[in-house]
Amino acid sequence: MHLPLTLSGDAERDTEAVLKGLSDGSAYCVFDSVAPAWGLRLSAAAKTVTYSLPGEGAALEAETQAWLYGSDGATELKTREGALTLPAGAYRLEAMRRGRPWIFSNAVWVD
């Protein structure tokens, strides 16, 4: 599991930060043997899901495929960063690289 946070050394504060990250959708499962994945961001607010995948440039690398899954099916992502207006529900991101499973996010909720 990856969490986008820096530990402080204060056990109580770090525990709260880890639990918050696990519950707010900012944690994700990644297979580092496929490719590093630090920098993934996925959030939801005001009927919009915003995402940013690791990598450089605007386009996804040719060997990378990514989808946003919700109750209404899957939306293929064509760019490395973006924002989508979506109906209310839970959404999670999955990505494959070179035909291998790579990233599986926790769900984020659109109200």
PDB file of N, CA and C in Angstrom:
ATOM      1  N   MET A   1       0.849  -1.186   0.000  1.00  0.00           N
ATOM      2  CA  MET A   1       0.000   0.000   0.000  1.00  0.00           C
ATOM      3  C   MET A   1       0.885   1.235   0.000  1.00  0.00           C
ATOM      4  N   HIS A   2       0.508   2.213  -0.792  1.00  0.00           N
ATOM      5  CA  HIS A   2       1.185   3.503  -0.794  1.00  0.00           C
ATOM      6  C   HIS A   2       0.245   4.533  -0.193  1.00  0.00           C
ATOM      7  N   LEU A   3       0.801   5.400   0.622  1.00  0.00           N
ATOM      8  CA  LEU A   3       0.075   6.535   1.184  1.00  0.00           C
ATOM      9  C   LEU A   3       0.890   7.790   0.924  1.00  0.00           C
ATOM     10  N   PRO A   4       0.292   8.835   0.370  1.00  0.00           N
ATOM     11  CA  PRO A   4       1.040  10.062   0.093  1.00  0.00           C
ATOM     12  C   PRO A   4       1.206  10.911   1.349  1.00  0.00           C
ATOM     13  N   LEU A   5       2.076  10.474   2.252  1.00  0.00           N
ATOM     14  CA  LEU A   5       2.329  11.246   3.461  1.00  0.00           C
ATOM     15  C   LEU A   5       3.751  10.991   3.929  1.00  0.00           C
ATOM     16  N   THR A   6       4.245  11.903   4.736  1.00  0.00           N
ATOM     17  CA  THR A   6       5.553  11.758   5.355  1.00  0.00           C
ATOM     18  C   THR A   6       5.329  11.568   6.836  1.00  0.00           C
ATOM     19  N   LEU A   7       5.893  10.506   7.378  1.00  0.00           N
ATOM     20  CA  LEU A   7       5.737  10.242   8.806  1.00  0.00           C
ATOM     21  C   LEU A   7       6.557  11.234   9.610  1.00  0.00           C
ATOM     22  N   SER A   8       6.011  11.632  10.767  1.00  0.00           N
ATOM     23  CA  SER A   8       6.646  12.658  11.599  1.00  0.00           C
ATOM     24  C   SER A   8       7.503  12.075  12.714  1.00  0.00           C
ATOM     25  N   GLY A   9       7.283  10.815  13.051  1.00  0.00           N
ATOM     26  CA  GLY A   9       7.964  10.224  14.195  1.00  0.00           C
ATOM     27  C   GLY A   9       7.103  10.256  15.448  1.00  0.00           C
ATOM     28  N   ASP A  10       6.008  10.999  15.418  1.00  0.00           N
ATOM     29  CA  ASP A  10       5.061  11.058  16.527  1.00  0.00           C
ATOM     30  C   ASP A  10       4.032   9.962  16.272  1.00  0.00           C
ATOM     31  N   ALA A  11       4.076   8.897  17.060  1.00  0.00           N
ATOM     32  CA  ALA A  11       3.247   7.717  16.816  1.00  0.00           C
ATOM     33  C   ALA A  11       1.757   8.053  16.758  1.00  0.00           C
ATOM     34  N   GLU A  12       1.286   8.895  17.659  1.00  0.00           N
ATOM     35  CA  GLU A  12      -0.144   9.228  17.678  1.00  0.00           C
ATOM     36  C   GLU A  12      -0.544   9.994  16.417  1.00  0.00           C
ATOM     37  N   ARG A  13       0.225  11.007  16.058  1.00  0.00           N
ATOM     38  CA  ARG A  13      -0.078  11.798  14.864  1.00  0.00           C
ATOM     39  C   ARG A  13       0.056  10.948  13.593  1.00  0.00           C
ATOM     40  N   ASP A  14       1.101  10.107  13.537  1.00  0.00           N
ATOM     41  CA  ASP A  14       1.297   9.258  12.362  1.00  0.00           C
ATOM     42  C   ASP A  14       0.179   8.231  12.219  1.00  0.00           C
ATOM     43  N   THR A  15      -0.280   7.673  13.337  1.00  0.00           N
ATOM     44  CA  THR A  15      -1.392   6.716  13.294  1.00  0.00           C
ATOM     45  C   THR A  15      -2.640   7.385  12.733  1.00  0.00           C
ATOM     46  N   GLU A  16      -2.937   8.598  13.197  1.00  0.00           N
ATOM     47  CA  GLU A  16      -4.102   9.336  12.689  1.00  0.00           C
ATOM     48  C   GLU A  16      -3.963   9.611  11.193  1.00  0.00           C
ATOM     49  N   ALA A  17      -2.764   9.985  10.752  1.00  0.00           N
ATOM     50  CA  ALA A  17      -2.545  10.282   9.333  1.00  0.00           C
ATOM     51  C   ALA A  17      -2.709   9.035   8.471  1.00  0.00           C
ATOM     52  N   VAL A  18      -2.196   7.898   8.941  1.00  0.00           N
ATOM     53  CA  VAL A  18      -2.321   6.646   8.181  1.00  0.00           C
ATOM     54  C   VAL A  18      -3.789   6.220   8.106  1.00  0.00           C
ATOM     55  N   LEU A  19      -4.490   6.258   9.234  1.00  0.00           N
ATOM     56  CA  LEU A  19      -5.911   5.878   9.229  1.00  0.00           C
ATOM     57  C   LEU A  19      -6.729   6.806   8.341  1.00  0.00           C
ATOM     58  N   LYS A  20      -6.438   8.098   8.364  1.00  0.00           N
ATOM     59  CA  LYS A  20      -7.133   9.049   7.492  1.00  0.00           C
ATOM     60  C   LYS A  20      -6.862   8.710   6.029  1.00  0.00           C
ATOM     61  N   GLY A  21      -5.614   8.416   5.695  1.00  0.00           N
ATOM     62  CA  GLY A  21      -5.266   8.069   4.322  1.00  0.00           C
ATOM     63  C   GLY A  21      -5.941   6.806   3.841  1.00  0.00           C
ATOM     64  N   LEU A  22      -6.072   5.827   4.726  1.00  0.00           N
ATOM     65  CA  LEU A  22      -6.747   4.584   4.351  1.00  0.00           C
ATOM     66  C   LEU A  22      -8.243   4.785   4.173  1.00  0.00           C
ATOM     67  N   SER A  23      -8.831   5.721   4.914  1.00  0.00           N
ATOM     68  CA  SER A  23     -10.283   5.911   4.834  1.00  0.00           C
ATOM     69  C   SER A  23     -10.716   6.978   3.831  1.00  0.00           C
ATOM     70  N   ASP A  24      -9.829   7.880   3.428  1.00  0.00           N
ATOM     71  CA  ASP A  24     -10.264   8.961   2.531  1.00  0.00           C
ATOM     72  C   ASP A  24      -9.967   8.707   1.054  1.00  0.00           C
ATOM     73  N   GLY A  25      -9.460   7.518   0.739  1.00  0.00           N
ATOM     74  CA  GLY A  25      -9.233   7.185  -0.667  1.00  0.00           C
ATOM     75  C   GLY A  25      -7.853   7.520  -1.185  1.00  0.00           C
ATOM     76  N   SER A  26      -6.972   8.050  -0.334  1.00  0.00           N
ATOM     77  CA  SER A  26      -5.655   8.432  -0.845  1.00  0.00           C
ATOM     78  C   SER A  26      -4.651   7.287  -0.820  1.00  0.00           C
ATOM     79  N   ALA A  27      -5.010   6.148  -0.236  1.00  0.00           N
ATOM     80  CA  ALA A  27      -4.136   4.976  -0.260  1.00  0.00           C
ATOM     81  C   ALA A  27      -4.398   4.176  -1.533  1.00  0.00           C
ATOM     82  N   TYR A  28      -3.375   3.503  -2.003  1.00  0.00           N
ATOM     83  CA  TYR A  28      -3.560   2.663  -3.173  1.00  0.00           C
ATOM     84  C   TYR A  28      -2.577   1.511  -3.158  1.00  0.00           C
ATOM     85  N   CYS A  29      -2.965   0.435  -3.801  1.00  0.00           N
ATOM     86  CA  CYS A  29      -2.134  -0.752  -3.930  1.00  0.00           C
ATOM     87  C   CYS A  29      -1.377  -0.641  -5.244  1.00  0.00           C
ATOM     88  N   VAL A  30      -0.077  -0.874  -5.207  1.00  0.00           N
ATOM     89  CA  VAL A  30       0.731  -0.778  -6.420  1.00  0.00           C
ATOM     90  C   VAL A  30       1.726  -1.930  -6.460  1.00  0.00           C
ATOM     91  N   PHE A  31       1.957  -2.432  -7.641  1.00  0.00           N
ATOM     92  CA  PHE A  31       2.985  -3.438  -7.851  1.00  0.00           C
ATOM     93  C   PHE A  31       4.241  -2.697  -8.324  1.00  0.00           C
ATOM     94  N   ASP A  32       5.135  -2.397  -7.381  1.00  0.00           N
ATOM     95  CA  ASP A  32       6.339  -1.644  -7.709  1.00  0.00           C
ATOM     96  C   ASP A  32       7.255  -2.390  -8.669  1.00  0.00           C
ATOM     97  N   SER A  33       7.113  -3.713  -8.738  1.00  0.00           N
ATOM     98  CA  SER A  33       7.949  -4.472  -9.672  1.00  0.00           C
ATOM     99  C   SER A  33       7.574  -4.161 -11.128  1.00  0.00           C
ATOM    100  N   VAL A  34       6.359  -3.653 -11.350  1.00  0.00           N
ATOM    101  CA  VAL A  34       5.932  -3.262 -12.701  1.00  0.00           C
ATOM    102  C   VAL A  34       6.503  -1.887 -13.032  1.00  0.00           C
ATOM    103  N   ALA A  35       6.328  -0.931 -12.130  1.00  0.00           N
ATOM    104  CA  ALA A  35       6.859   0.427 -12.298  1.00  0.00           C
ATOM    105  C   ALA A  35       6.604   1.195 -11.006  1.00  0.00           C
ATOM    106  N   PRO A  36       7.456   2.161 -10.686  1.00  0.00           N
ATOM    107  CA  PRO A  36       7.174   3.003  -9.517  1.00  0.00           C
ATOM    108  C   PRO A  36       5.858   3.748  -9.723  1.00  0.00           C
ATOM    109  N   ALA A  37       5.164   4.036  -8.638  1.00  0.00           N
ATOM    110  CA  ALA A  37       3.863   4.695  -8.778  1.00  0.00           C
ATOM    111  C   ALA A  37       3.670   5.830  -7.783  1.00  0.00           C
ATOM    112  N   TRP A  38       4.751   6.345  -7.215  1.00  0.00           N
ATOM    113  CA  TRP A  38       4.586   7.488  -6.318  1.00  0.00           C
ATOM    114  C   TRP A  38       4.059   8.660  -7.118  1.00  0.00           C
ATOM    115  N   GLY A  39       3.168   9.398  -6.547  1.00  0.00           N
ATOM    116  CA  GLY A  39       2.617  10.565  -7.234  1.00  0.00           C
ATOM    117  C   GLY A  39       1.187  10.373  -7.710  1.00  0.00           C
ATOM    118  N   LEU A  40       0.625   9.176  -7.570  1.00  0.00           N
ATOM    119  CA  LEU A  40      -0.779   8.981  -7.946  1.00  0.00           C
ATOM    120  C   LEU A  40      -1.658   9.849  -7.053  1.00  0.00           C
ATOM    121  N   ARG A  41      -2.614  10.516  -7.661  1.00  0.00           N
ATOM    122  CA  ARG A  41      -3.598  11.294  -6.909  1.00  0.00           C
ATOM    123  C   ARG A  41      -4.977  10.978  -7.478  1.00  0.00           C
ATOM    124  N   LEU A  42      -5.943  10.780  -6.576  1.00  0.00           N
ATOM    125  CA  LEU A  42      -7.327  10.531  -6.954  1.00  0.00           C
ATOM    126  C   LEU A  42      -8.193  11.177  -5.895  1.00  0.00           C
ATOM    127  N   SER A  43      -9.079  12.085  -6.305  1.00  0.00           N
ATOM    128  CA  SER A  43      -9.947  12.755  -5.339  1.00  0.00           C
ATOM    129  C   SER A  43     -11.290  13.051  -5.985  1.00  0.00           C
ATOM    130  N   ALA A  44     -12.275  13.313  -5.136  1.00  0.00           N
ATOM    131  CA  ALA A  44     -13.619  13.631  -5.624  1.00  0.00           C
ATOM    132  C   ALA A  44     -14.167  14.808  -4.841  1.00  0.00           C
ATOM    133  N   ALA A  45     -14.812  15.726  -5.561  1.00  0.00           N
ATOM    134  CA  ALA A  45     -15.487  16.867  -4.945  1.00  0.00           C
ATOM    135  C   ALA A  45     -16.454  17.441  -5.963  1.00  0.00           C
ATOM    136  N   ALA A  46     -17.613  17.853  -5.501  1.00  0.00           N
ATOM    137  CA  ALA A  46     -18.605  18.548  -6.338  1.00  0.00           C
ATOM    138  C   ALA A  46     -18.857  17.822  -7.665  1.00  0.00           C
ATOM    139  N   LYS A  47     -19.153  16.529  -7.592  1.00  0.00           N
ATOM    140  CA  LYS A  47     -19.497  15.713  -8.761  1.00  0.00           C
ATOM    141  C   LYS A  47     -18.355  15.560  -9.766  1.00  0.00           C
ATOM    142  N   THR A  48     -17.135  15.820  -9.326  1.00  0.00           N
ATOM    143  CA  THR A  48     -15.979  15.709 -10.206  1.00  0.00           C
ATOM    144  C   THR A  48     -14.929  14.807  -9.577  1.00  0.00           C
ATOM    145  N   VAL A  49     -14.411  13.883 -10.363  1.00  0.00           N
ATOM    146  CA  VAL A  49     -13.278  13.050  -9.946  1.00  0.00           C
ATOM    147  C   VAL A  49     -12.044  13.584 -10.651  1.00  0.00           C
ATOM    148  N   THR A  50     -11.024  13.913  -9.878  1.00  0.00           N
ATOM    149  CA  THR A  50      -9.770  14.418 -10.408  1.00  0.00           C
ATOM    150  C   THR A  50      -8.703  13.355 -10.211  1.00  0.00           C
ATOM    151  N   TYR A  51      -7.882  13.148 -11.238  1.00  0.00           N
ATOM    152  CA  TYR A  51      -6.850  12.118 -11.142  1.00  0.00           C
ATOM    153  C   TYR A  51      -5.536  12.616 -11.729  1.00  0.00           C
ATOM    154  N   SER A  52      -4.450  12.031 -11.256  1.00  0.00           N
ATOM    155  CA  SER A  52      -3.120  12.287 -11.788  1.00  0.00           C
ATOM    156  C   SER A  52      -2.326  10.997 -11.627  1.00  0.00           C
ATOM    157  N   LEU A  53      -1.885  10.439 -12.739  1.00  0.00           N
ATOM    158  CA  LEU A  53      -1.107   9.201 -12.730  1.00  0.00           C
ATOM    159  C   LEU A  53       0.382   9.513 -12.778  1.00  0.00           C
ATOM    160  N   PRO A  54       1.218   8.621 -12.236  1.00  0.00           N
ATOM    161  CA  PRO A  54       2.660   8.825 -12.315  1.00  0.00           C
ATOM    162  C   PRO A  54       3.127   8.853 -13.765  1.00  0.00           C
ATOM    163  N   GLY A  55       4.194   9.563 -14.018  1.00  0.00           N
ATOM    164  CA  GLY A  55       4.756   9.628 -15.352  1.00  0.00           C
ATOM    165  C   GLY A  55       5.077  11.052 -15.737  1.00  0.00           C
ATOM    166  N   GLU A  56       5.419  11.245 -16.990  1.00  0.00           N
ATOM    167  CA  GLU A  56       5.771  12.568 -17.480  1.00  0.00           C
ATOM    168  C   GLU A  56       4.961  12.885 -18.724  1.00  0.00           C
ATOM    169  N   GLY A  57       4.705  14.166 -18.951  1.00  0.00           N
ATOM    170  CA  GLY A  57       3.934  14.582 -20.113  1.00  0.00           C
ATOM    171  C   GLY A  57       2.445  14.432 -19.880  1.00  0.00           C
ATOM    172  N   ALA A  58       1.656  14.905 -20.827  1.00  0.00           N
ATOM    173  CA  ALA A  58       0.202  14.894 -20.689  1.00  0.00           C
ATOM    174  C   ALA A  58      -0.416  13.549 -21.045  1.00  0.00           C
ATOM    175  N   ALA A  59       0.140  12.862 -22.022  1.00  0.00           N
ATOM    176  CA  ALA A  59      -0.444  11.602 -22.500  1.00  0.00           C
ATOM    177  C   ALA A  59       0.058  10.429 -21.662  1.00  0.00           C
ATOM    178  N   LEU A  60      -0.766   9.406 -21.569  1.00  0.00           N
ATOM    179  CA  LEU A  60      -0.307   8.165 -20.953  1.00  0.00           C
ATOM    180  C   LEU A  60       0.726   7.529 -21.865  1.00  0.00           C
ATOM    181  N   GLU A  61       1.735   6.906 -21.271  1.00  0.00           N
ATOM    182  CA  GLU A  61       2.717   6.200 -22.072  1.00  0.00           C
ATOM    183  C   GLU A  61       2.012   5.100 -22.858  1.00  0.00           C
ATOM    184  N   ALA A  62       2.541   4.751 -24.006  1.00  0.00           N
ATOM    185  CA  ALA A  62       1.903   3.771 -24.892  1.00  0.00           C
ATOM    186  C   ALA A  62       1.649   2.443 -24.203  1.00  0.00           C
ATOM    187  N   GLU A  63       2.509   2.076 -23.252  1.00  0.00           N
ATOM    188  CA  GLU A  63       2.351   0.767 -22.609  1.00  0.00           C
ATOM    189  C   GLU A  63       1.446   0.814 -21.378  1.00  0.00           C
ATOM    190  N   THR A  64       0.790   1.958 -21.126  1.00  0.00           N
ATOM    191  CA  THR A  64      -0.060   2.112 -19.943  1.00  0.00           C
ATOM    192  C   THR A  64      -1.522   2.258 -20.341  1.00  0.00           C
ATOM    193  N   GLN A  65      -2.391   1.503 -19.680  1.00  0.00           N
ATOM    194  CA  GLN A  65      -3.836   1.651 -19.835  1.00  0.00           C
ATOM    195  C   GLN A  65      -4.420   1.908 -18.446  1.00  0.00           C
ATOM    196  N   ALA A  66      -5.397   2.818 -18.354  1.00  0.00           N
ATOM    197  CA  ALA A  66      -6.007   3.137 -17.068  1.00  0.00           C
ATOM    198  C   ALA A  66      -7.506   3.333 -17.241  1.00  0.00           C
ATOM    199  N   TRP A  67      -8.262   2.958 -16.202  1.00  0.00           N
ATOM    200  CA  TRP A  67      -9.718   3.062 -16.219  1.00  0.00           C
ATOM    201  C   TRP A  67     -10.200   3.582 -14.883  1.00  0.00           C
ATOM    202  N   LEU A  68     -11.297   4.324 -14.918  1.00  0.00           N
ATOM    203  CA  LEU A  68     -12.002   4.741 -13.725  1.00  0.00           C
ATOM    204  C   LEU A  68     -13.279   3.927 -13.674  1.00  0.00           C
ATOM    205  N   TYR A  69     -13.451   3.140 -12.617  1.00  0.00           N
ATOM    206  CA  TYR A  69     -14.609   2.264 -12.491  1.00  0.00           C
ATOM    207  C   TYR A  69     -15.623   2.846 -11.527  1.00  0.00           C
ATOM    208  N   GLY A  70     -16.892   2.802 -11.919  1.00  0.00           N
ATOM    209  CA  GLY A  70     -17.998   3.215 -11.071  1.00  0.00           C
ATOM    210  C   GLY A  70     -19.179   2.298 -11.302  1.00  0.00           C
ATOM    211  N   SER A  71     -20.307   2.594 -10.685  1.00  0.00           N
ATOM    212  CA  SER A  71     -21.486   1.740 -10.824  1.00  0.00           C
ATOM    213  C   SER A  71     -22.026   1.736 -12.253  1.00  0.00           C
ATOM    214  N   ASP A  72     -21.671   2.776 -13.031  1.00  0.00           N
ATOM    215  CA  ASP A  72     -22.150   2.840 -14.415  1.00  0.00           C
ATOM    216  C   ASP A  72     -21.148   2.256 -15.407  1.00  0.00           C
ATOM    217  N   GLY A  73     -20.134   1.551 -14.917  1.00  0.00           N
ATOM    218  CA  GLY A  73     -19.165   0.902 -15.800  1.00  0.00           C
ATOM    219  C   GLY A  73     -17.806   1.557 -15.738  1.00  0.00           C
ATOM    220  N   ALA A  74     -17.009   1.316 -16.771  1.00  0.00           N
ATOM    221  CA  ALA A  74     -15.631   1.805 -16.797  1.00  0.00           C
ATOM    222  C   ALA A  74     -15.475   2.931 -17.806  1.00  0.00           C
ATOM    223  N   THR A  75     -14.671   3.913 -17.429  1.00  0.00           N
ATOM    224  CA  THR A  75     -14.294   4.997 -18.325  1.00  0.00           C
ATOM    225  C   THR A  75     -12.795   4.896 -18.554  1.00  0.00           C
ATOM    226  N   GLU A  76     -12.381   4.703 -19.811  1.00  0.00           N
ATOM    227  CA  GLU A  76     -10.950   4.626 -20.084  1.00  0.00           C
ATOM    228  C   GLU A  76     -10.349   6.024 -20.022  1.00  0.00           C
ATOM    229  N   LEU A  77      -9.209   6.135 -19.350  1.00  0.00           N
ATOM    230  CA  LEU A  77      -8.522   7.409 -19.222  1.00  0.00           C
ATOM    231  C   LEU A  77      -7.485   7.526 -20.332  1.00  0.00           C
ATOM    232  N   LYS A  78      -7.503   8.620 -21.065  1.00  0.00           N
ATOM    233  CA  LYS A  78      -6.598   8.813 -22.203  1.00  0.00           C
ATOM    234  C   LYS A  78      -5.430   9.730 -21.872  1.00  0.00           C
ATOM    235  N   THR A  79      -5.541  10.487 -20.780  1.00  0.00           N
ATOM    236  CA  THR A  79      -4.482  11.416 -20.402  1.00  0.00           C
ATOM    237  C   THR A  79      -3.972  11.072 -19.011  1.00  0.00           C
ATOM    238  N   ARG A  80      -2.780  11.546 -18.695  1.00  0.00           N
ATOM    239  CA  ARG A  80      -2.169  11.254 -17.397  1.00  0.00           C
ATOM    240  C   ARG A  80      -2.844  12.026 -16.270  1.00  0.00           C
ATOM    241  N   GLU A  81      -3.398  13.187 -16.580  1.00  0.00           N
ATOM    242  CA  GLU A  81      -4.091  13.994 -15.579  1.00  0.00           C
ATOM    243  C   GLU A  81      -5.417  14.473 -16.148  1.00  0.00           C
ATOM    244  N   GLY A  82      -6.417  14.633 -15.277  1.00  0.00           N
ATOM    245  CA  GLY A  82      -7.683  15.140 -15.764  1.00  0.00           C
ATOM    246  C   GLY A  82      -8.728  15.218 -14.676  1.00  0.00           C
ATOM    247  N   ALA A  83      -9.900  15.660 -15.075  1.00  0.00           N
ATOM    248  CA  ALA A  83     -11.055  15.759 -14.183  1.00  0.00           C
ATOM    249  C   ALA A  83     -12.285  15.359 -14.974  1.00  0.00           C
ATOM    250  N   LEU A  84     -13.108  14.523 -14.399  1.00  0.00           N
ATOM    251  CA  LEU A  84     -14.322  14.037 -15.053  1.00  0.00           C
ATOM    252  C   LEU A  84     -15.529  14.369 -14.199  1.00  0.00           C
ATOM    253  N   THR A  85     -16.593  14.881 -14.810  1.00  0.00           N
ATOM    254  CA  THR A  85     -17.856  15.091 -14.117  1.00  0.00           C
ATOM    255  C   THR A  85     -18.640  13.794 -14.213  1.00  0.00           C
ATOM    256  N   LEU A  86     -19.020  13.258 -13.061  1.00  0.00           N
ATOM    257  CA  LEU A  86     -19.634  11.933 -13.007  1.00  0.00           C
ATOM    258  C   LEU A  86     -20.841  11.932 -12.091  1.00  0.00           C
ATOM    259  N   PRO A  87     -21.771  10.981 -12.298  1.00  0.00           N
ATOM    260  CA  PRO A  87     -22.911  10.869 -11.388  1.00  0.00           C
ATOM    261  C   PRO A  87     -22.453  10.420 -10.003  1.00  0.00           C
ATOM    262  N   ALA A  88     -23.315  10.642  -9.012  1.00  0.00           N
ATOM    263  CA  ALA A  88     -22.995  10.250  -7.642  1.00  0.00           C
ATOM    264  C   ALA A  88     -22.660   8.764  -7.575  1.00  0.00           C
ATOM    265  N   GLY A  89     -21.718   8.427  -6.704  1.00  0.00           N
ATOM    266  CA  GLY A  89     -21.337   7.034  -6.509  1.00  0.00           C
ATOM    267  C   GLY A  89     -19.879   6.907  -6.126  1.00  0.00           C
ATOM    268  N   ALA A  90     -19.440   5.671  -6.008  1.00  0.00           N
ATOM    269  CA  ALA A  90     -18.054   5.361  -5.664  1.00  0.00           C
ATOM    270  C   ALA A  90     -17.274   5.074  -6.940  1.00  0.00           C
ATOM    271  N   TYR A  91     -16.038   5.551  -6.990  1.00  0.00           N
ATOM    272  CA  TYR A  91     -15.183   5.344  -8.152  1.00  0.00           C
ATOM    273  C   TYR A  91     -13.792   4.940  -7.694  1.00  0.00           C
ATOM    274  N   ARG A  92     -13.168   4.066  -8.450  1.00  0.00           N
ATOM    275  CA  ARG A  92     -11.790   3.689  -8.166  1.00  0.00           C
ATOM    276  C   ARG A  92     -11.026   3.602  -9.473  1.00  0.00           C
ATOM    277  N   LEU A  93      -9.729   3.733  -9.373  1.00  0.00           N
ATOM    278  CA  LEU A  93      -8.875   3.743 -10.545  1.00  0.00           C
ATOM    279  C   LEU A  93      -8.076   2.437 -10.609  1.00  0.00           C
ATOM    280  N   GLU A  94      -7.973   1.876 -11.803  1.00  0.00           N
ATOM    281  CA  GLU A  94      -7.111   0.720 -12.056  1.00  0.00           C
ATOM    282  C   GLU A  94      -6.219   1.060 -13.230  1.00  0.00           C
ATOM    283  N   ALA A  95      -4.975   0.610 -13.170  1.00  0.00           N
ATOM    284  CA  ALA A  95      -4.055   0.825 -14.286  1.00  0.00           C
ATOM    285  C   ALA A  95      -3.234  -0.429 -14.531  1.00  0.00           C
ATOM    286  N   MET A  96      -2.924  -0.643 -15.793  1.00  0.00           N
ATOM    287  CA  MET A  96      -2.043  -1.735 -16.206  1.00  0.00           C
ATOM    288  C   MET A  96      -0.885  -1.117 -16.971  1.00  0.00           C
ATOM    289  N   ARG A  97       0.247  -1.761 -16.898  1.00  0.00           N
ATOM    290  CA  ARG A  97       1.432  -1.287 -17.612  1.00  0.00           C
ATOM    291  C   ARG A  97       2.117  -2.494 -18.233  1.00  0.00           C
ATOM    292  N   ARG A  98       2.373  -2.404 -19.522  1.00  0.00           N
ATOM    293  CA  ARG A  98       2.973  -3.508 -20.275  1.00  0.00           C
ATOM    294  C   ARG A  98       2.178  -4.809 -20.101  1.00  0.00           C
ATOM    295  N   GLY A  99       0.838  -4.671 -20.033  1.00  0.00           N
ATOM    296  CA  GLY A  99      -0.041  -5.826 -19.920  1.00  0.00           C
ATOM    297  C   GLY A  99      -0.097  -6.454 -18.542  1.00  0.00           C
ATOM    298  N   ARG A 100       0.523  -5.818 -17.554  1.00  0.00           N
ATOM    299  CA  ARG A 100       0.541  -6.364 -16.190  1.00  0.00           C
ATOM    300  C   ARG A 100      -0.221  -5.453 -15.235  1.00  0.00           C
ATOM    301  N   PRO A 101      -0.959  -6.020 -14.267  1.00  0.00           N
ATOM    302  CA  PRO A 101      -1.639  -5.182 -13.269  1.00  0.00           C
ATOM    303  C   PRO A 101      -0.622  -4.285 -12.581  1.00  0.00           C
ATOM    304  N   TRP A 102      -0.993  -3.008 -12.366  1.00  0.00           N
ATOM    305  CA  TRP A 102      -0.045  -2.054 -11.810  1.00  0.00           C
ATOM    306  C   TRP A 102      -0.603  -1.321 -10.593  1.00  0.00           C
ATOM    307  N   ILE A 103      -1.719  -0.593 -10.750  1.00  0.00           N
ATOM    308  CA  ILE A 103      -2.263   0.247  -9.672  1.00  0.00           C
ATOM    309  C   ILE A 103      -3.731  -0.084  -9.440  1.00  0.00           C
ATOM    310  N   PHE A 104      -4.118  -0.160  -8.163  1.00  0.00           N
ATOM    311  CA  PHE A 104      -5.512  -0.336  -7.762  1.00  0.00           C
ATOM    312  C   PHE A 104      -5.766   0.651  -6.621  1.00  0.00           C
ATOM    313  N   SER A 105      -6.598   1.658  -6.870  1.00  0.00           N
ATOM    314  CA  SER A 105      -6.847   2.677  -5.844  1.00  0.00           C
ATOM    315  C   SER A 105      -7.971   2.265  -4.907  1.00  0.00           C
ATOM    316  N   ASN A 106      -8.015   2.922  -3.766  1.00  0.00           N
ATOM    317  CA  ASN A 106      -9.207   2.857  -2.929  1.00  0.00           C
ATOM    318  C   ASN A 106     -10.292   3.660  -3.620  1.00  0.00           C
ATOM    319  N   ALA A 107     -11.514   3.479  -3.199  1.00  0.00           N
ATOM    320  CA  ALA A 107     -12.625   4.234  -3.802  1.00  0.00           C
ATOM    321  C   ALA A 107     -12.667   5.664  -3.272  1.00  0.00           C
ATOM    322  N   VAL A 108     -13.107   6.573  -4.144  1.00  0.00           N
ATOM    323  CA  VAL A 108     -13.459   7.922  -3.744  1.00  0.00           C
ATOM    324  C   VAL A 108     -14.954   8.076  -4.010  1.00  0.00           C
ATOM    325  N   TRP A 109     -15.594   8.968  -3.283  1.00  0.00           N
ATOM    326  CA  TRP A 109     -17.052   9.096  -3.353  1.00  0.00           C
ATOM    327  C   TRP A 109     -17.465  10.431  -3.950  1.00  0.00           C
ATOM    328  N   VAL A 110     -18.323  10.373  -4.957  1.00  0.00           N
ATOM    329  CA  VAL A 110     -18.916  11.570  -5.549  1.00  0.00           C
ATOM    330  C   VAL A 110     -20.328  11.695  -4.985  1.00  0.00           C
ATOM    331  N   ASP A 111     -20.641  12.851  -4.420  1.00  0.00           N
ATOM    332  CA  ASP A 111     -21.981  13.080  -3.831  1.00  0.00           C
ATOM    333  C   ASP A 111     -22.957  13.565  -4.877  1.00  0.00           C
TER     334      ASP A 111
END
